[in-house]
Short mmCIF file of N, CA and C in Angstrom, two decimals:
data_model
loop_
_atom_site.label_atom_id
_atom_site.label_comp_id
_atom_site.label_asym_id
_atom_site.label_seq_id
_atom_site.Cartn_x
_atom_site.Cartn_y
_atom_site.Cartn_z
N MET A 111 5.51 -14.21 15.56
CA MET A 111 5.72 -13.15 14.59
C MET A 111 4.48 -12.97 13.71
N LYS A 112 3.86 -14.09 13.38
CA LYS A 112 2.70 -14.05 12.50
C LYS A 112 1.54 -13.29 13.17
N ILE A 113 1.34 -13.53 14.45
CA ILE A 113 0.25 -12.86 15.17
C ILE A 113 0.53 -11.36 15.25
N PHE A 114 1.79 -11.00 15.48
CA PHE A 114 2.17 -9.59 15.55
C PHE A 114 1.90 -8.88 14.22
N ILE A 115 2.16 -9.55 13.12
CA ILE A 115 1.91 -8.97 11.79
C ILE A 115 0.41 -8.76 11.60
N TYR A 116 -0.40 -9.72 12.03
CA TYR A 116 -1.85 -9.57 11.92
C TYR A 116 -2.36 -8.42 12.79
N ILE A 117 -1.77 -8.25 13.96
CA ILE A 117 -2.16 -7.13 14.83
C ILE A 117 -1.82 -5.80 14.16
N LEU A 118 -0.64 -5.72 13.56
CA LEU A 118 -0.25 -4.50 12.85
C LEU A 118 -1.16 -4.24 11.65
N MET A 119 -1.57 -5.30 10.97
CA MET A 119 -2.48 -5.14 9.83
C MET A 119 -3.84 -4.62 10.30
N ALA A 120 -4.30 -5.10 11.44
CA ALA A 120 -5.57 -4.62 11.98
C ALA A 120 -5.47 -3.15 12.37
N CYS A 121 -4.34 -2.76 12.94
CA CYS A 121 -4.13 -1.34 13.30
C CYS A 121 -4.09 -0.46 12.05
N ALA A 122 -3.44 -0.93 11.00
CA ALA A 122 -3.38 -0.17 9.76
C ALA A 122 -4.76 -0.06 9.12
N ALA A 123 -5.53 -1.13 9.18
CA ALA A 123 -6.90 -1.08 8.64
C ALA A 123 -7.76 -0.12 9.46
N GLY A 124 -7.57 -0.13 10.76
CA GLY A 124 -8.29 0.81 11.61
C GLY A 124 -7.93 2.25 11.30
N LEU A 125 -6.65 2.48 11.01
CA LEU A 125 -6.18 3.81 10.62
C LEU A 125 -6.86 4.26 9.33
N VAL A 126 -6.98 3.37 8.38
CA VAL A 126 -7.63 3.72 7.11
C VAL A 126 -9.10 4.05 7.33
N VAL A 127 -9.78 3.24 8.13
CA VAL A 127 -11.21 3.47 8.39
C VAL A 127 -11.41 4.78 9.14
N PHE A 128 -10.59 5.03 10.16
CA PHE A 128 -10.72 6.26 10.94
C PHE A 128 -10.49 7.49 10.06
N ASN A 129 -9.44 7.45 9.25
CA ASN A 129 -9.13 8.61 8.41
C ASN A 129 -10.14 8.80 7.29
N SER A 130 -10.79 7.72 6.87
CA SER A 130 -11.80 7.88 5.82
C SER A 130 -13.04 8.62 6.34
N THR A 131 -13.25 8.58 7.66
CA THR A 131 -14.37 9.35 8.21
C THR A 131 -14.05 10.83 8.30
N LYS A 132 -12.78 11.19 8.24
CA LYS A 132 -12.36 12.58 8.35
C LYS A 132 -12.27 13.29 7.00
N LEU A 133 -12.47 12.56 5.92
CA LEU A 133 -12.36 13.17 4.59
C LEU A 133 -13.54 14.08 4.29
N ASN A 134 -13.25 15.21 3.67
CA ASN A 134 -14.26 16.11 3.16
C ASN A 134 -14.10 16.11 1.64
N PHE A 135 -15.03 15.48 0.94
CA PHE A 135 -14.87 15.30 -0.50
C PHE A 135 -15.06 16.59 -1.29
N ASP A 136 -15.62 17.61 -0.68
CA ASP A 136 -15.74 18.89 -1.37
C ASP A 136 -14.39 19.59 -1.46
N HIS A 137 -13.60 19.51 -0.41
CA HIS A 137 -12.27 20.12 -0.38
C HIS A 137 -11.28 19.05 0.08
N LEU A 138 -10.90 18.19 -0.86
CA LEU A 138 -10.15 16.99 -0.52
C LEU A 138 -8.74 17.27 -0.03
N LEU A 139 -8.10 18.32 -0.55
CA LEU A 139 -6.71 18.57 -0.18
C LEU A 139 -6.55 19.85 0.64
N GLU A 140 -7.51 20.14 1.49
CA GLU A 140 -7.44 21.33 2.34
C GLU A 140 -7.69 20.96 3.79
N GLY A 141 -6.88 21.49 4.68
CA GLY A 141 -7.09 21.34 6.12
C GLY A 141 -6.93 19.91 6.61
N ASP A 142 -7.87 19.50 7.47
CA ASP A 142 -7.82 18.16 8.05
C ASP A 142 -8.03 17.07 7.01
N SER A 143 -8.67 17.40 5.93
CA SER A 143 -8.93 16.41 4.90
C SER A 143 -7.63 15.97 4.21
N SER A 144 -6.70 16.87 4.07
CA SER A 144 -5.42 16.48 3.45
C SER A 144 -4.63 15.58 4.38
N VAL A 145 -4.69 15.84 5.69
CA VAL A 145 -4.02 14.97 6.66
C VAL A 145 -4.67 13.59 6.63
N ALA A 146 -5.97 13.54 6.52
CA ALA A 146 -6.67 12.26 6.44
C ALA A 146 -6.31 11.50 5.17
N ALA A 147 -6.17 12.21 4.06
CA ALA A 147 -5.80 11.55 2.80
C ALA A 147 -4.41 10.95 2.90
N VAL A 148 -3.47 11.68 3.49
CA VAL A 148 -2.12 11.16 3.68
C VAL A 148 -2.14 9.97 4.63
N GLY A 149 -2.97 10.04 5.66
CA GLY A 149 -3.10 8.93 6.61
C GLY A 149 -3.66 7.68 5.95
N ILE A 150 -4.61 7.87 5.06
CA ILE A 150 -5.18 6.73 4.33
C ILE A 150 -4.12 6.10 3.44
N LEU A 151 -3.36 6.92 2.74
CA LEU A 151 -2.30 6.38 1.89
C LEU A 151 -1.24 5.66 2.71
N ALA A 152 -0.89 6.20 3.86
CA ALA A 152 0.09 5.56 4.72
C ALA A 152 -0.43 4.22 5.24
N GLY A 153 -1.69 4.17 5.62
CA GLY A 153 -2.28 2.92 6.08
C GLY A 153 -2.33 1.86 5.00
N LEU A 154 -2.67 2.28 3.79
CA LEU A 154 -2.70 1.34 2.67
C LEU A 154 -1.31 0.83 2.33
N CYS A 155 -0.31 1.70 2.40
CA CYS A 155 1.07 1.28 2.17
C CYS A 155 1.52 0.29 3.24
N ALA A 156 1.13 0.53 4.47
CA ALA A 156 1.48 -0.39 5.56
C ALA A 156 0.81 -1.75 5.35
N LEU A 157 -0.45 -1.74 4.94
CA LEU A 157 -1.13 -3.01 4.66
C LEU A 157 -0.44 -3.77 3.54
N LEU A 158 -0.04 -3.06 2.49
CA LEU A 158 0.64 -3.70 1.37
C LEU A 158 1.98 -4.28 1.80
N ALA A 159 2.75 -3.52 2.56
CA ALA A 159 4.06 -3.99 3.01
C ALA A 159 3.93 -5.19 3.94
N LEU A 160 2.96 -5.16 4.84
CA LEU A 160 2.76 -6.29 5.75
C LEU A 160 2.24 -7.52 5.01
N GLY A 161 1.43 -7.32 3.99
CA GLY A 161 0.99 -8.44 3.17
C GLY A 161 2.15 -9.09 2.43
N ILE A 162 3.03 -8.27 1.90
CA ILE A 162 4.22 -8.79 1.23
C ILE A 162 5.10 -9.55 2.22
N LEU A 163 5.22 -9.03 3.44
CA LEU A 163 6.01 -9.70 4.47
C LEU A 163 5.42 -11.06 4.82
N LEU A 164 4.09 -11.15 4.93
CA LEU A 164 3.46 -12.45 5.21
C LEU A 164 3.72 -13.45 4.10
N ILE A 165 3.60 -13.00 2.86
CA ILE A 165 3.82 -13.89 1.72
C ILE A 165 5.27 -14.34 1.67
N SER A 166 6.20 -13.44 1.95
CA SER A 166 7.62 -13.82 1.93
C SER A 166 7.95 -14.81 3.05
N LYS A 167 7.30 -14.66 4.21
CA LYS A 167 7.50 -15.62 5.31
C LYS A 167 6.99 -17.00 4.91
N LYS A 168 5.85 -17.08 4.22
CA LYS A 168 5.32 -18.36 3.76
C LYS A 168 6.26 -19.00 2.75
N ILE A 169 6.77 -18.20 1.83
CA ILE A 169 7.69 -18.74 0.82
C ILE A 169 8.97 -19.22 1.49
N ALA A 170 9.48 -18.47 2.45
CA ALA A 170 10.72 -18.87 3.14
C ALA A 170 10.52 -20.17 3.91
N SER A 171 9.35 -20.36 4.51
CA SER A 171 9.12 -21.60 5.24
C SER A 171 9.02 -22.79 4.30
N LYS A 172 8.49 -22.59 3.09
CA LYS A 172 8.40 -23.70 2.13
C LYS A 172 9.76 -24.01 1.53
N VAL A 173 10.62 -23.05 1.37
CA VAL A 173 11.94 -23.28 0.79
C VAL A 173 12.83 -24.05 1.77
N LYS A 174 12.66 -23.78 3.07
CA LYS A 174 13.47 -24.45 4.09
C LYS A 174 13.17 -25.94 4.19
N LYS A 175 11.96 -26.36 3.81
CA LYS A 175 11.57 -27.76 3.94
C LYS A 175 12.21 -28.62 2.92
#
């Protein structure tokens, strides 16, 4: 499970990097740039949620001992 979470985190980080190349800072919320901004936010949310999941798994394993 731990390896799968790391794979998902790498995919989310790749999504953030890819979408950051599509941003047009002159017109941030127009056209493809708005889709890229939403994609970046979604990737960051996924990274945050997966990080919380990893921390909760570590805490659960320490409580069981």
